[in-house]
Amino acid sequence: MTILGECFCGEVKYSIKGKLRDAQSCHCSRCRKAFSSQASAYAMVDANDFRWLAGENLLTSYVGVHGFGLQFCSKCGSTLNGVYKGAVHGVTLGCINGDPEIELGRHIYVGSKATWEVIAQGIPQYQEAPPATAE
Ligand SMILES: [Zn+2]
Ligand SMILES: [Zn+2]
């Protein structure tokens, strides 16, 4: 399958030939800031499956303390993807066009969710990191 994604202004576009995996939503305070939202909505991708189609020159990166970075469109501010050690690590689900054929599999760091958030029931929730997984 081919998954297409783009930012809000449409200048930055990418394609993924393959499947996303490990879609999850992290409710920690850092992800709230990074994703400007109640939580992250993010899935991992094989870097070899990922291609920028347009606007790669518009990307700005912010690499945090753990070496994990986010890339966003410098024109409209959409956060498009995560990078780790220079390679694309995953994508934000919000910038995907259409159905990526994956659903959120879990909510993590629910113990530090925003006071104003109400999380929909139905999939596993973890107060912190799920077993044997780093954030
Ligand atoms: Zn944009
Ligand atoms: Zn988080």
mmCIF file of N, CA and C and ligand atoms in Angstrom:
data_model
loop_
_atom_site.group_PDB
_atom_site.id
_atom_site.type_symbol
_atom_site.label_atom_id
_atom_site.label_comp_id
_atom_site.label_asym_id
_atom_site.label_seq_id
_atom_site.Cartn_x
_atom_site.Cartn_y
_atom_site.Cartn_z
ATOM 1 N N MET A 1 0.843 -1.191 0.000
ATOM 2 C CA MET A 1 0.000 0.000 0.000
ATOM 3 C C MET A 1 0.882 1.246 0.000
ATOM 4 N N THR A 2 0.325 2.330 -0.484
ATOM 5 C CA THR A 2 1.031 3.612 -0.438
ATOM 6 C C THR A 2 0.237 4.580 0.433
ATOM 7 N N ILE A 3 0.907 5.115 1.420
ATOM 8 C CA ILE A 3 0.297 6.099 2.311
ATOM 9 C C ILE A 3 0.843 7.463 1.933
ATOM 10 N N LEU A 4 -0.053 8.433 1.823
ATOM 11 C CA LEU A 4 0.364 9.800 1.510
ATOM 12 C C LEU A 4 0.076 10.708 2.697
ATOM 13 N N GLY A 5 1.002 11.637 2.913
ATOM 14 C CA GLY A 5 0.792 12.600 3.989
ATOM 15 C C GLY A 5 1.231 13.973 3.548
ATOM 16 N N GLU A 6 0.662 14.978 4.162
ATOM 17 C CA GLU A 6 1.088 16.349 3.870
ATOM 18 C C GLU A 6 0.747 17.251 5.036
ATOM 19 N N CYS A 7 1.426 18.411 5.050
ATOM 20 C CA CYS A 7 1.200 19.375 6.121
ATOM 21 C C CYS A 7 -0.064 20.189 5.837
ATOM 22 N N PHE A 8 -0.383 21.074 6.755
ATOM 23 C CA PHE A 8 -1.600 21.880 6.656
ATOM 24 C C PHE A 8 -1.600 22.752 5.401
ATOM 25 N N CYS A 9 -0.472 23.394 5.079
ATOM 26 C CA CYS A 9 -0.444 24.269 3.901
ATOM 27 C C CYS A 9 -0.236 23.491 2.603
ATOM 28 N N GLY A 10 0.165 22.243 2.707
ATOM 29 C CA GLY A 10 0.283 21.397 1.522
ATOM 30 C C GLY A 10 1.615 21.470 0.799
ATOM 31 N N GLU A 11 2.542 22.261 1.321
ATOM 32 C CA GLU A 11 3.839 22.411 0.630
ATOM 33 C C GLU A 11 4.757 21.211 0.872
ATOM 34 N N VAL A 12 4.591 20.571 2.022
ATOM 35 C CA VAL A 12 5.432 19.414 2.348
ATOM 36 C C VAL A 12 4.596 18.151 2.189
ATOM 37 N N LYS A 13 5.094 17.235 1.371
ATOM 38 C CA LYS A 13 4.361 15.994 1.103
ATOM 39 C C LYS A 13 5.310 14.807 1.183
ATOM 40 N N TYR A 14 4.767 13.662 1.607
ATOM 41 C CA TYR A 14 5.581 12.440 1.636
ATOM 42 C C TYR A 14 4.753 11.243 1.225
ATOM 43 N N SER A 15 5.441 10.174 0.897
ATOM 44 C CA SER A 15 4.751 8.908 0.642
ATOM 45 C C SER A 15 5.460 7.805 1.423
ATOM 46 N N ILE A 16 4.690 6.799 1.771
ATOM 47 C CA ILE A 16 5.213 5.619 2.462
ATOM 48 C C ILE A 16 4.751 4.405 1.672
ATOM 49 N N LYS A 17 5.702 3.642 1.177
ATOM 50 C CA LYS A 17 5.352 2.391 0.501
ATOM 51 C C LYS A 17 5.551 1.276 1.508
ATOM 52 N N GLY A 18 4.468 0.906 2.163
ATOM 53 C CA GLY A 18 4.583 -0.107 3.203
ATOM 54 C C GLY A 18 3.576 0.173 4.293
ATOM 55 N N LYS A 19 3.778 -0.487 5.415
ATOM 56 C CA LYS A 19 2.811 -0.377 6.503
ATOM 57 C C LYS A 19 3.381 0.412 7.673
ATOM 58 N N LEU A 20 2.481 1.119 8.327
ATOM 59 C CA LEU A 20 2.826 1.732 9.604
ATOM 60 C C LEU A 20 2.712 0.676 10.685
ATOM 61 N N ARG A 21 3.372 0.904 11.801
ATOM 62 C CA ARG A 21 3.224 -0.028 12.925
ATOM 63 C C ARG A 21 3.286 0.723 14.259
ATOM 64 N N ASP A 22 2.781 0.034 15.279
ATOM 65 C CA ASP A 22 2.842 0.553 16.650
ATOM 66 C C ASP A 22 2.231 1.947 16.802
ATOM 67 N N ALA A 23 1.041 2.125 16.260
ATOM 68 C CA ALA A 23 0.369 3.424 16.427
ATOM 69 C C ALA A 23 -0.047 3.576 17.876
ATOM 70 N N GLN A 24 0.318 4.688 18.470
ATOM 71 C CA GLN A 24 -0.050 4.914 19.858
ATOM 72 C C GLN A 24 -0.218 6.395 20.132
ATOM 73 N N SER A 25 -0.803 6.656 21.272
ATOM 74 C CA SER A 25 -1.056 8.010 21.702
ATOM 75 C C SER A 25 -0.433 8.183 23.075
ATOM 76 N N CYS A 26 0.486 9.131 23.190
ATOM 77 C CA CYS A 26 1.152 9.381 24.477
ATOM 78 C C CYS A 26 0.596 10.655 25.084
ATOM 79 N N HIS A 27 0.198 10.541 26.345
ATOM 80 C CA HIS A 27 -0.485 11.637 27.033
ATOM 81 C C HIS A 27 0.425 12.397 27.991
ATOM 82 N N CYS A 28 1.744 12.202 27.882
ATOM 83 C CA CYS A 28 2.655 12.884 28.807
ATOM 84 C C CYS A 28 2.708 14.386 28.490
ATOM 85 N N SER A 29 3.206 15.148 29.458
ATOM 86 C CA SER A 29 3.204 16.609 29.305
ATOM 87 C C SER A 29 4.119 17.044 28.166
ATOM 88 N N ARG A 30 5.196 16.299 27.910
ATOM 89 C CA ARG A 30 6.109 16.666 26.823
ATOM 90 C C ARG A 30 5.430 16.482 25.474
ATOM 91 N N CYS A 31 4.709 15.382 25.302
ATOM 92 C CA CYS A 31 4.026 15.166 24.023
ATOM 93 C C CYS A 31 2.914 16.186 23.815
ATOM 94 N N ARG A 32 2.272 16.603 24.891
ATOM 95 C CA ARG A 32 1.244 17.646 24.723
ATOM 96 C C ARG A 32 1.846 18.890 24.094
ATOM 97 N N LYS A 33 3.026 19.285 24.573
ATOM 98 C CA LYS A 33 3.687 20.471 24.001
ATOM 99 C C LYS A 33 4.151 20.195 22.571
ATOM 100 N N ALA A 34 4.790 19.051 22.379
ATOM 101 C CA ALA A 34 5.388 18.754 21.071
ATOM 102 C C ALA A 34 4.330 18.650 19.979
ATOM 103 N N PHE A 35 3.158 18.127 20.338
ATOM 104 C CA PHE A 35 2.110 17.911 19.334
ATOM 105 C C PHE A 35 1.007 18.974 19.424
ATOM 106 N N SER A 36 1.182 19.944 20.328
ATOM 107 C CA SER A 36 0.187 21.017 20.516
ATOM 108 C C SER A 36 -1.214 20.453 20.659
ATOM 109 N N SER A 37 -1.339 19.392 21.426
ATOM 110 C CA SER A 37 -2.622 18.702 21.484
ATOM 111 C C SER A 37 -2.755 17.983 22.825
ATOM 112 N N GLN A 38 -3.853 17.230 22.990
ATOM 113 C CA GLN A 38 -4.037 16.520 24.252
ATOM 114 C C GLN A 38 -3.083 15.344 24.388
ATOM 115 N N ALA A 39 -2.538 14.897 23.247
ATOM 116 C CA ALA A 39 -1.656 13.736 23.244
ATOM 117 C C ALA A 39 -0.990 13.645 21.873
ATOM 118 N N SER A 40 0.007 12.790 21.787
ATOM 119 C CA SER A 40 0.562 12.491 20.469
ATOM 120 C C SER A 40 -0.340 11.475 19.779
ATOM 121 N N ALA A 41 -0.259 11.415 18.464
ATOM 122 C CA ALA A 41 -0.884 10.339 17.684
ATOM 123 C C ALA A 41 0.152 10.016 16.629
ATOM 124 N N TYR A 42 0.825 8.890 16.807
ATOM 125 C CA TYR A 42 2.092 8.663 16.108
ATOM 126 C C TYR A 42 2.237 7.187 15.789
ATOM 127 N N ALA A 43 2.807 6.885 14.629
ATOM 128 C CA ALA A 43 3.083 5.497 14.287
ATOM 129 C C ALA A 43 4.482 5.382 13.708
ATOM 130 N N MET A 44 5.098 4.257 13.908
ATOM 131 C CA MET A 44 6.452 4.036 13.405
ATOM 132 C C MET A 44 6.419 3.570 11.952
ATOM 133 N N VAL A 45 7.510 3.878 11.237
ATOM 134 C CA VAL A 45 7.625 3.514 9.832
ATOM 135 C C VAL A 45 9.062 3.072 9.566
ATOM 136 N N ASP A 46 9.253 2.171 8.626
ATOM 137 C CA ASP A 46 10.609 1.824 8.210
ATOM 138 C C ASP A 46 11.153 2.966 7.363
ATOM 139 N N ALA A 47 12.324 3.468 7.727
ATOM 140 C CA ALA A 47 12.900 4.611 7.010
ATOM 141 C C ALA A 47 13.034 4.324 5.514
ATOM 142 N N ASN A 48 13.283 3.089 5.158
ATOM 143 C CA ASN A 48 13.435 2.733 3.735
ATOM 144 C C ASN A 48 12.132 2.848 2.959
ATOM 145 N N ASP A 49 11.008 2.817 3.646
ATOM 146 C CA ASP A 49 9.703 2.917 2.990
ATOM 147 C C ASP A 49 9.275 4.366 2.765
ATOM 148 N N PHE A 50 10.001 5.289 3.387
ATOM 149 C CA PHE A 50 9.558 6.681 3.452
ATOM 150 C C PHE A 50 10.270 7.540 2.405
ATOM 151 N N ARG A 51 9.509 8.363 1.683
ATOM 152 C CA ARG A 51 10.084 9.300 0.703
ATOM 153 C C ARG A 51 9.434 10.667 0.840
ATOM 154 N N TRP A 52 10.250 11.714 0.825
ATOM 155 C CA TRP A 52 9.702 13.065 0.706
ATOM 156 C C TRP A 52 9.334 13.294 -0.744
ATOM 157 N N LEU A 53 8.152 13.806 -0.995
ATOM 158 C CA LEU A 53 7.721 14.087 -2.366
ATOM 159 C C LEU A 53 7.873 15.568 -2.709
ATOM 160 N N ALA A 54 7.740 16.413 -1.725
ATOM 161 C CA ALA A 54 7.833 17.863 -1.958
ATOM 162 C C ALA A 54 8.106 18.577 -0.643
ATOM 163 N N GLY A 55 8.774 19.715 -0.759
ATOM 164 C CA GLY A 55 8.908 20.613 0.384
ATOM 165 C C GLY A 55 9.901 20.205 1.453
ATOM 166 N N GLU A 56 10.761 19.247 1.164
ATOM 167 C CA GLU A 56 11.704 18.819 2.200
ATOM 168 C C GLU A 56 12.559 19.999 2.679
ATOM 169 N N ASN A 57 12.817 20.952 1.769
ATOM 170 C CA ASN A 57 13.616 22.134 2.128
ATOM 171 C C ASN A 57 12.906 23.049 3.121
ATOM 172 N N LEU A 58 11.606 22.871 3.274
ATOM 173 C CA LEU A 58 10.852 23.705 4.225
ATOM 174 C C LEU A 58 10.848 23.117 5.636
ATOM 175 N N LEU A 59 11.379 21.921 5.786
ATOM 176 C CA LEU A 59 11.330 21.266 7.095
ATOM 177 C C LEU A 59 12.281 21.918 8.084
ATOM 178 N N THR A 60 11.809 22.061 9.274
ATOM 179 C CA THR A 60 12.631 22.493 10.396
ATOM 180 C C THR A 60 12.597 21.372 11.419
ATOM 181 N N SER A 61 13.703 21.166 12.102
ATOM 182 C CA SER A 61 13.764 20.069 13.065
ATOM 183 C C SER A 61 13.967 20.594 14.472
ATOM 184 N N TYR A 62 13.398 19.878 15.416
ATOM 185 C CA TYR A 62 13.698 20.124 16.818
ATOM 186 C C TYR A 62 14.066 18.790 17.444
ATOM 187 N N VAL A 63 15.303 18.684 17.892
ATOM 188 C CA VAL A 63 15.752 17.442 18.524
ATOM 189 C C VAL A 63 15.791 17.644 20.027
ATOM 190 N N GLY A 64 15.085 16.787 20.723
ATOM 191 C CA GLY A 64 14.983 16.898 22.175
ATOM 192 C C GLY A 64 16.147 16.230 22.898
ATOM 193 N N VAL A 65 16.054 16.193 24.202
ATOM 194 C CA VAL A 65 17.177 15.727 25.030
ATOM 195 C C VAL A 65 17.530 14.261 24.811
ATOM 196 N N HIS A 66 16.582 13.458 24.396
ATOM 197 C CA HIS A 66 16.866 12.030 24.241
ATOM 198 C C HIS A 66 17.318 11.673 22.824
ATOM 199 N N GLY A 67 17.550 12.683 21.981
ATOM 200 C CA GLY A 67 18.021 12.413 20.635
ATOM 201 C C GLY A 67 16.914 12.175 19.639
ATOM 202 N N PHE A 68 15.707 12.136 20.146
ATOM 203 C CA PHE A 68 14.553 11.967 19.266
ATOM 204 C C PHE A 68 14.113 13.354 18.814
ATOM 205 N N GLY A 69 13.886 13.517 17.517
ATOM 206 C CA GLY A 69 13.508 14.821 17.010
ATOM 207 C C GLY A 69 12.184 14.797 16.287
ATOM 208 N N LEU A 70 11.631 15.969 16.122
ATOM 209 C CA LEU A 70 10.414 16.120 15.324
ATOM 210 C C LEU A 70 10.712 17.094 14.205
ATOM 211 N N GLN A 71 10.084 16.869 13.065
ATOM 212 C CA GLN A 71 10.248 17.764 11.934
ATOM 213 C C GLN A 71 8.902 18.378 11.587
ATOM 214 N N PHE A 72 8.941 19.663 11.302
ATOM 215 C CA PHE A 72 7.684 20.343 11.010
ATOM 216 C C PHE A 72 7.856 21.331 9.861
ATOM 217 N N CYS A 73 6.752 21.674 9.257
ATOM 218 C CA CYS A 73 6.748 22.622 8.140
ATOM 219 C C CYS A 73 6.995 24.022 8.692
ATOM 220 N N SER A 74 8.026 24.689 8.164
ATOM 221 C CA SER A 74 8.361 26.022 8.662
ATOM 222 C C SER A 74 7.355 27.067 8.193
ATOM 223 N N LYS A 75 6.498 26.698 7.249
ATOM 224 C CA LYS A 75 5.510 27.645 6.730
ATOM 225 C C LYS A 75 4.215 27.592 7.541
ATOM 226 N N CYS A 76 3.699 26.393 7.805
ATOM 227 C CA CYS A 76 2.398 26.293 8.475
ATOM 228 C C CYS A 76 2.484 25.682 9.874
ATOM 229 N N GLY A 77 3.600 25.073 10.224
ATOM 230 C CA GLY A 77 3.758 24.574 11.587
ATOM 231 C C GLY A 77 3.308 23.154 11.840
ATOM 232 N N SER A 78 2.761 22.474 10.840
ATOM 233 C CA SER A 78 2.363 21.078 11.062
ATOM 234 C C SER A 78 3.567 20.227 11.437
ATOM 235 N N THR A 79 3.402 19.386 12.431
ATOM 236 C CA THR A 79 4.433 18.416 12.794
ATOM 237 C C THR A 79 4.188 17.157 11.974
ATOM 238 N N LEU A 80 5.169 16.806 11.148
ATOM 239 C CA LEU A 80 4.947 15.725 10.175
ATOM 240 C C LEU A 80 5.509 14.390 10.607
ATOM 241 N N ASN A 81 6.693 14.392 11.217
ATOM 242 C CA ASN A 81 7.356 13.113 11.451
ATOM 243 C C ASN A 81 8.370 13.206 12.577
ATOM 244 N N GLY A 82 8.756 12.034 13.026
ATOM 245 C CA GLY A 82 9.816 11.936 14.010
ATOM 246 C C GLY A 82 11.090 11.460 13.345
ATOM 247 N N VAL A 83 12.223 11.898 13.891
ATOM 248 C CA VAL A 83 13.524 11.448 13.383
ATOM 249 C C VAL A 83 14.365 10.968 14.559
ATOM 250 N N TYR A 84 15.169 9.962 14.273
ATOM 251 C CA TYR A 84 16.093 9.472 15.288
ATOM 252 C C TYR A 84 17.400 9.139 14.600
ATOM 253 N N LYS A 85 18.485 9.744 15.079
ATOM 254 C CA LYS A 85 19.811 9.565 14.486
ATOM 255 C C LYS A 85 19.792 9.827 12.971
ATOM 256 N N GLY A 86 19.100 10.871 12.572
ATOM 257 C CA GLY A 86 19.115 11.300 11.178
ATOM 258 C C GLY A 86 18.172 10.566 10.248
ATOM 259 N N ALA A 87 17.486 9.548 10.737
ATOM 260 C CA ALA A 87 16.576 8.786 9.875
ATOM 261 C C ALA A 87 15.131 8.990 10.317
ATOM 262 N N VAL A 88 14.232 8.943 9.348
ATOM 263 C CA VAL A 88 12.814 9.060 9.685
ATOM 264 C C VAL A 88 12.413 7.863 10.551
ATOM 265 N N HIS A 89 11.772 8.154 11.645
ATOM 266 C CA HIS A 89 11.428 7.138 12.650
ATOM 267 C C HIS A 89 9.937 6.809 12.618
ATOM 268 N N GLY A 90 9.123 7.818 12.353
ATOM 269 C CA GLY A 90 7.681 7.603 12.337
ATOM 270 C C GLY A 90 6.975 8.848 11.859
ATOM 271 N N VAL A 91 5.663 8.777 11.800
ATOM 272 C CA VAL A 91 4.878 9.912 11.314
ATOM 273 C C VAL A 91 3.750 10.238 12.287
ATOM 274 N N THR A 92 3.365 11.505 12.268
ATOM 275 C CA THR A 92 2.196 11.907 13.038
ATOM 276 C C THR A 92 0.950 11.497 12.249
ATOM 277 N N LEU A 93 0.000 10.884 12.924
ATOM 278 C CA LEU A 93 -1.179 10.379 12.214
ATOM 279 C C LEU A 93 -2.028 11.514 11.645
ATOM 280 N N GLY A 94 -1.953 12.670 12.270
ATOM 281 C CA GLY A 94 -2.788 13.787 11.836
ATOM 282 C C GLY A 94 -2.472 14.304 10.448
ATOM 283 N N CYS A 95 -1.267 14.103 9.957
ATOM 284 C CA CYS A 95 -0.893 14.625 8.631
ATOM 285 C C CYS A 95 -1.090 13.605 7.520
ATOM 286 N N ILE A 96 -1.609 12.435 7.851
ATOM 287 C CA ILE A 96 -1.852 11.414 6.828
ATOM 288 C C ILE A 96 -3.154 11.722 6.101
ATOM 289 N N ASN A 97 -3.134 11.590 4.789
ATOM 290 C CA ASN A 97 -4.363 11.741 3.993
ATOM 291 C C ASN A 97 -5.039 10.371 3.875
ATOM 292 N N GLY A 98 -6.307 10.318 4.139
ATOM 293 C CA GLY A 98 -7.042 9.067 3.957
ATOM 294 C C GLY A 98 -6.777 8.060 5.070
ATOM 295 N N ASP A 99 -6.988 6.796 4.741
ATOM 296 C CA ASP A 99 -6.933 5.716 5.728
ATOM 297 C C ASP A 99 -5.576 5.026 5.693
ATOM 298 N N PRO A 100 -4.780 5.144 6.753
ATOM 299 C CA PRO A 100 -3.482 4.477 6.769
ATOM 300 C C PRO A 100 -3.560 3.005 7.159
ATOM 301 N N GLU A 101 -4.769 2.510 7.326
ATOM 302 C CA GLU A 101 -4.999 1.091 7.664
ATOM 303 C C GLU A 101 -4.300 0.679 8.954
ATOM 304 N N ILE A 102 -4.347 1.598 9.908
ATOM 305 C CA ILE A 102 -3.875 1.267 11.244
ATOM 306 C C ILE A 102 -4.713 2.103 12.204
ATOM 307 N N GLU A 103 -4.932 1.560 13.390
ATOM 308 C CA GLU A 103 -5.635 2.315 14.428
ATOM 309 C C GLU A 103 -4.715 2.443 15.624
ATOM 310 N N LEU A 104 -4.994 3.423 16.461
ATOM 311 C CA LEU A 104 -4.240 3.545 17.707
ATOM 312 C C LEU A 104 -4.366 2.241 18.485
ATOM 313 N N GLY A 105 -3.243 1.716 18.931
ATOM 314 C CA GLY A 105 -3.252 0.447 19.654
ATOM 315 C C GLY A 105 -3.236 0.595 21.155
ATOM 316 N N ARG A 106 -2.826 1.758 21.630
ATOM 317 C CA ARG A 106 -2.772 1.960 23.080
ATOM 318 C C ARG A 106 -2.587 3.435 23.410
ATOM 319 N N HIS A 107 -3.004 3.749 24.618
ATOM 320 C CA HIS A 107 -2.752 5.063 25.201
ATOM 321 C C HIS A 107 -1.693 4.877 26.273
ATOM 322 N N ILE A 108 -0.633 5.676 26.210
ATOM 323 C CA ILE A 108 0.400 5.546 27.237
ATOM 324 C C ILE A 108 0.556 6.859 28.010
ATOM 325 N N TYR A 109 1.170 6.736 29.181
ATOM 326 C CA TYR A 109 1.334 7.857 30.112
ATOM 327 C C TYR A 109 -0.003 8.542 30.424
ATOM 328 N N VAL A 110 -1.013 7.705 30.544
ATOM 329 C CA VAL A 110 -2.341 8.208 30.894
ATOM 330 C C VAL A 110 -2.327 8.842 32.283
ATOM 331 N N GLY A 111 -1.392 8.355 33.127
ATOM 332 C CA GLY A 111 -1.292 8.893 34.492
ATOM 333 C C GLY A 111 -0.934 10.361 34.531
ATOM 334 N N SER A 112 -0.370 10.897 33.462
ATOM 335 C CA SER A 112 -0.049 12.326 33.457
ATOM 336 C C SER A 112 -0.829 13.089 32.398
ATOM 337 N N LYS A 113 -1.972 12.571 32.034
ATOM 338 C CA LYS A 113 -2.787 13.268 31.033
ATOM 339 C C LYS A 113 -3.267 14.620 31.567
ATOM 340 N N ALA A 114 -3.653 15.491 30.660
ATOM 341 C CA ALA A 114 -4.178 16.801 31.054
ATOM 342 C C ALA A 114 -5.478 16.627 31.835
ATOM 343 N N THR A 115 -5.692 17.515 32.795
ATOM 344 C CA THR A 115 -6.910 17.424 33.613
ATOM 345 C C THR A 115 -8.168 17.565 32.764
ATOM 346 N N TRP A 116 -8.064 18.253 31.656
ATOM 347 C CA TRP A 116 -9.243 18.528 30.826
ATOM 348 C C TRP A 116 -9.524 17.452 29.798
ATOM 349 N N GLU A 117 -8.643 16.446 29.735
ATOM 350 C CA GLU A 117 -8.846 15.433 28.700
ATOM 351 C C GLU A 117 -9.711 14.273 29.194
ATOM 352 N N VAL A 118 -10.612 13.834 28.335
ATOM 353 C CA VAL A 118 -11.387 12.620 28.578
ATOM 354 C C VAL A 118 -10.984 11.625 27.495
ATOM 355 N N ILE A 119 -10.413 10.498 27.913
ATOM 356 C CA ILE A 119 -9.913 9.522 26.948
ATOM 357 C C ILE A 119 -11.008 8.518 26.610
ATOM 358 N N ALA A 120 -11.215 8.295 25.330
ATOM 359 C CA ALA A 120 -12.207 7.307 24.906
ATOM 360 C C ALA A 120 -11.785 5.916 25.376
ATOM 361 N N GLN A 121 -12.735 5.133 25.817
ATOM 362 C CA GLN A 121 -12.448 3.778 26.287
ATOM 363 C C GLN A 121 -12.337 2.827 25.100
ATOM 364 N N GLY A 122 -11.812 1.633 25.337
ATOM 365 C CA GLY A 122 -11.861 0.625 24.286
ATOM 366 C C GLY A 122 -10.515 0.036 23.916
ATOM 367 N N ILE A 123 -9.440 0.752 24.168
ATOM 368 C CA ILE A 123 -8.118 0.180 23.904
ATOM 369 C C ILE A 123 -7.278 0.321 25.165
ATOM 370 N N PRO A 124 -6.213 -0.463 25.272
ATOM 371 C CA PRO A 124 -5.444 -0.470 26.523
ATOM 372 C C PRO A 124 -4.900 0.911 26.897
ATOM 373 N N GLN A 125 -4.920 1.166 28.192
ATOM 374 C CA GLN A 125 -4.338 2.393 28.721
ATOM 375 C C GLN A 125 -3.275 2.015 29.743
ATOM 376 N N TYR A 126 -2.171 2.724 29.733
ATOM 377 C CA TYR A 126 -1.092 2.494 30.689
ATOM 378 C C TYR A 126 -0.818 3.782 31.435
ATOM 379 N N GLN A 127 -0.674 3.687 32.742
ATOM 380 C CA GLN A 127 -0.407 4.877 33.544
ATOM 381 C C GLN A 127 0.934 5.501 33.174
ATOM 382 N N GLU A 128 1.895 4.639 32.792
ATOM 383 C CA GLU A 128 3.185 5.131 32.319
ATOM 384 C C GLU A 128 3.517 4.364 31.039
ATOM 385 N N ALA A 129 4.796 4.069 30.853
ATOM 386 C CA ALA A 129 5.187 3.318 29.652
ATOM 387 C C ALA A 129 4.592 1.908 29.709
ATOM 388 N N PRO A 130 4.238 1.343 28.567
ATOM 389 C CA PRO A 130 3.784 -0.052 28.555
ATOM 390 C C PRO A 130 4.969 -0.960 28.871
ATOM 391 N N PRO A 131 4.711 -2.194 29.258
ATOM 392 C CA PRO A 131 5.820 -3.101 29.603
ATOM 393 C C PRO A 131 6.824 -3.225 28.460
ATOM 394 N N ALA A 132 8.115 -3.180 28.821
ATOM 395 C CA ALA A 132 9.211 -3.425 27.878
ATOM 396 C C ALA A 132 9.235 -2.492 26.679
ATOM 397 N N THR A 133 8.798 -1.267 26.872
ATOM 398 C CA THR A 133 8.856 -0.288 25.790
ATOM 399 C C THR A 133 9.286 1.046 26.360
ATOM 400 N N ALA A 134 10.249 1.646 25.721
ATOM 401 C CA ALA A 134 10.618 3.009 26.124
ATOM 402 C C ALA A 134 9.671 3.970 25.427
ATOM 403 N N GLU A 135 9.542 5.127 25.978
ATOM 404 C CA GLU A 135 8.649 6.113 25.378
ATOM 405 C C GLU A 135 9.131 6.481 24.001
HETATM 406 ZN ZN ZN B 1 3.040 23.428 5.595
HETATM 407 ZN ZN ZN B 2 4.873 11.396 25.598
#
